[in-house]
Amino acid sequence: MARALRVAVPGGWYHVVNRGHRRERIFLTDEDRRAFLGRLAEFGKRFRVEVHAFVLMDNHYHLLVRPTVDNLSRAIQWL
């Protein structure tokens, strides 16, 4: 049985987590982290998503975001 579709409500608050494959590291160096933060800044502007908090761990990250339009799925795919 397939999972029900997520409903993304503009103005809603979302906790987004993304983990490396088999929990492998996704940030190997500080340069990797800086590149991700640059992309995260562009992500907010490009997709009109407010990024209120983030945590970067070696093998995953957490985001607290608030999309202003119904595009969260597409935005996360781009990120």
mmCIF file of C-alpha atoms in Angstrom:
data_model
loop_
_atom_site.group_PDB
_atom_site.id
_atom_site.type_symbol
_atom_site.label_atom_id
_atom_site.label_comp_id
_atom_site.label_asym_id
_atom_site.label_seq_id
_atom_site.Cartn_x
_atom_site.Cartn_y
_atom_site.Cartn_z
ATOM 1 C CA MET A 1 0.000 0.000 0.000
ATOM 2 C CA ALA A 2 1.424 3.367 -1.000
ATOM 3 C CA ARG A 3 1.989 6.168 1.474
ATOM 4 C CA ALA A 4 -0.589 8.955 1.366
ATOM 5 C CA LEU A 5 0.556 12.110 -0.406
ATOM 6 C CA ARG A 6 1.959 14.831 1.796
ATOM 7 C CA VAL A 7 -0.089 17.977 1.899
ATOM 8 C CA ALA A 8 2.043 21.123 1.773
ATOM 9 C CA VAL A 9 0.169 24.177 2.955
ATOM 10 C CA PRO A 10 1.608 27.589 2.042
ATOM 11 C CA GLY A 11 2.511 29.305 5.303
ATOM 12 C CA GLY A 12 2.729 25.974 7.159
ATOM 13 C CA TRP A 13 5.759 24.972 9.217
ATOM 14 C CA TYR A 14 7.777 21.931 8.125
ATOM 15 C CA HIS A 15 10.646 19.992 9.668
ATOM 16 C CA VAL A 16 12.673 18.553 6.790
ATOM 17 C CA VAL A 17 15.301 15.872 7.395
ATOM 18 C CA ASN A 18 17.592 14.394 4.767
ATOM 19 C CA ARG A 19 20.069 11.644 5.594
ATOM 20 C CA GLY A 20 22.922 10.178 3.564
ATOM 21 C CA HIS A 21 22.493 6.805 1.862
ATOM 22 C CA ARG A 22 23.068 4.056 4.455
ATOM 23 C CA ARG A 23 23.699 6.904 6.889
ATOM 24 C CA GLU A 24 26.955 7.704 5.139
ATOM 25 C CA ARG A 25 28.483 11.153 5.469
ATOM 26 C CA ILE A 26 27.141 13.828 3.150
ATOM 27 C CA PHE A 27 29.411 16.621 4.404
ATOM 28 C CA LEU A 28 33.040 15.537 4.234
ATOM 29 C CA THR A 29 34.689 18.952 4.637
ATOM 30 C CA ASP A 30 33.895 22.484 5.747
ATOM 31 C CA GLU A 31 33.886 23.409 2.042
ATOM 32 C CA ASP A 32 31.006 20.947 1.532
ATOM 33 C CA ARG A 33 29.097 22.693 4.324
ATOM 34 C CA ARG A 34 29.766 26.143 2.859
ATOM 35 C CA ALA A 35 28.611 24.993 -0.586
ATOM 36 C CA PHE A 36 25.412 23.590 0.921
ATOM 37 C CA LEU A 37 24.758 26.822 2.825
ATOM 38 C CA GLY A 38 25.185 28.790 -0.401
ATOM 39 C CA ARG A 39 22.678 26.531 -2.099
ATOM 40 C CA LEU A 40 20.352 26.825 0.902
ATOM 41 C CA ALA A 41 20.409 30.633 0.556
ATOM 42 C CA GLU A 42 19.533 30.328 -3.145
ATOM 43 C CA PHE A 43 16.854 27.731 -2.289
ATOM 44 C CA GLY A 44 15.012 30.257 -0.108
ATOM 45 C CA LYS A 45 15.016 32.966 -2.772
ATOM 46 C CA ARG A 46 14.338 30.749 -5.777
ATOM 47 C CA PHE A 47 11.394 28.846 -4.285
ATOM 48 C CA ARG A 48 10.066 31.502 -1.885
ATOM 49 C CA VAL A 49 10.684 29.313 1.161
ATOM 50 C CA GLU A 50 11.559 30.914 4.486
ATOM 51 C CA VAL A 51 14.373 29.010 6.197
ATOM 52 C CA HIS A 52 14.009 29.612 9.932
ATOM 53 C CA ALA A 53 16.543 27.132 11.296
ATOM 54 C CA PHE A 54 19.000 24.533 10.092
ATOM 55 C CA VAL A 55 21.418 22.002 11.550
ATOM 56 C CA LEU A 56 24.145 20.356 9.504
ATOM 57 C CA MET A 57 25.450 17.060 10.854
ATOM 58 C CA ASP A 58 28.059 14.869 9.155
ATOM 59 C CA ASN A 59 25.513 12.429 7.712
ATOM 60 C CA HIS A 60 22.276 14.442 7.657
ATOM 61 C CA TYR A 61 20.669 17.846 7.996
ATOM 62 C CA HIS A 62 17.519 19.298 9.519
ATOM 63 C CA LEU A 63 15.613 22.322 8.233
ATOM 64 C CA LEU A 64 12.729 24.264 9.735
ATOM 65 C CA VAL A 65 11.058 25.887 6.750
ATOM 66 C CA ARG A 66 7.915 27.754 5.873
ATOM 67 C CA PRO A 67 6.973 27.822 2.165
ATOM 68 C CA THR A 68 5.035 30.858 0.976
ATOM 69 C CA VAL A 69 3.604 28.978 -2.020
ATOM 70 C CA ASP A 70 2.750 25.300 -2.625
ATOM 71 C CA ASN A 71 6.138 24.191 -3.957
ATOM 72 C CA LEU A 72 7.905 22.512 -1.036
ATOM 73 C CA SER A 73 8.303 19.128 -2.729
ATOM 74 C CA ARG A 74 9.861 20.654 -5.847
ATOM 75 C CA ALA A 75 12.071 22.893 -3.722
ATOM 76 C CA ILE A 76 13.443 20.004 -1.644
ATOM 77 C CA GLN A 77 14.103 17.981 -4.791
ATOM 78 C CA TRP A 78 16.170 20.884 -6.136
ATOM 79 C CA LEU A 79 18.097 21.267 -2.890
#
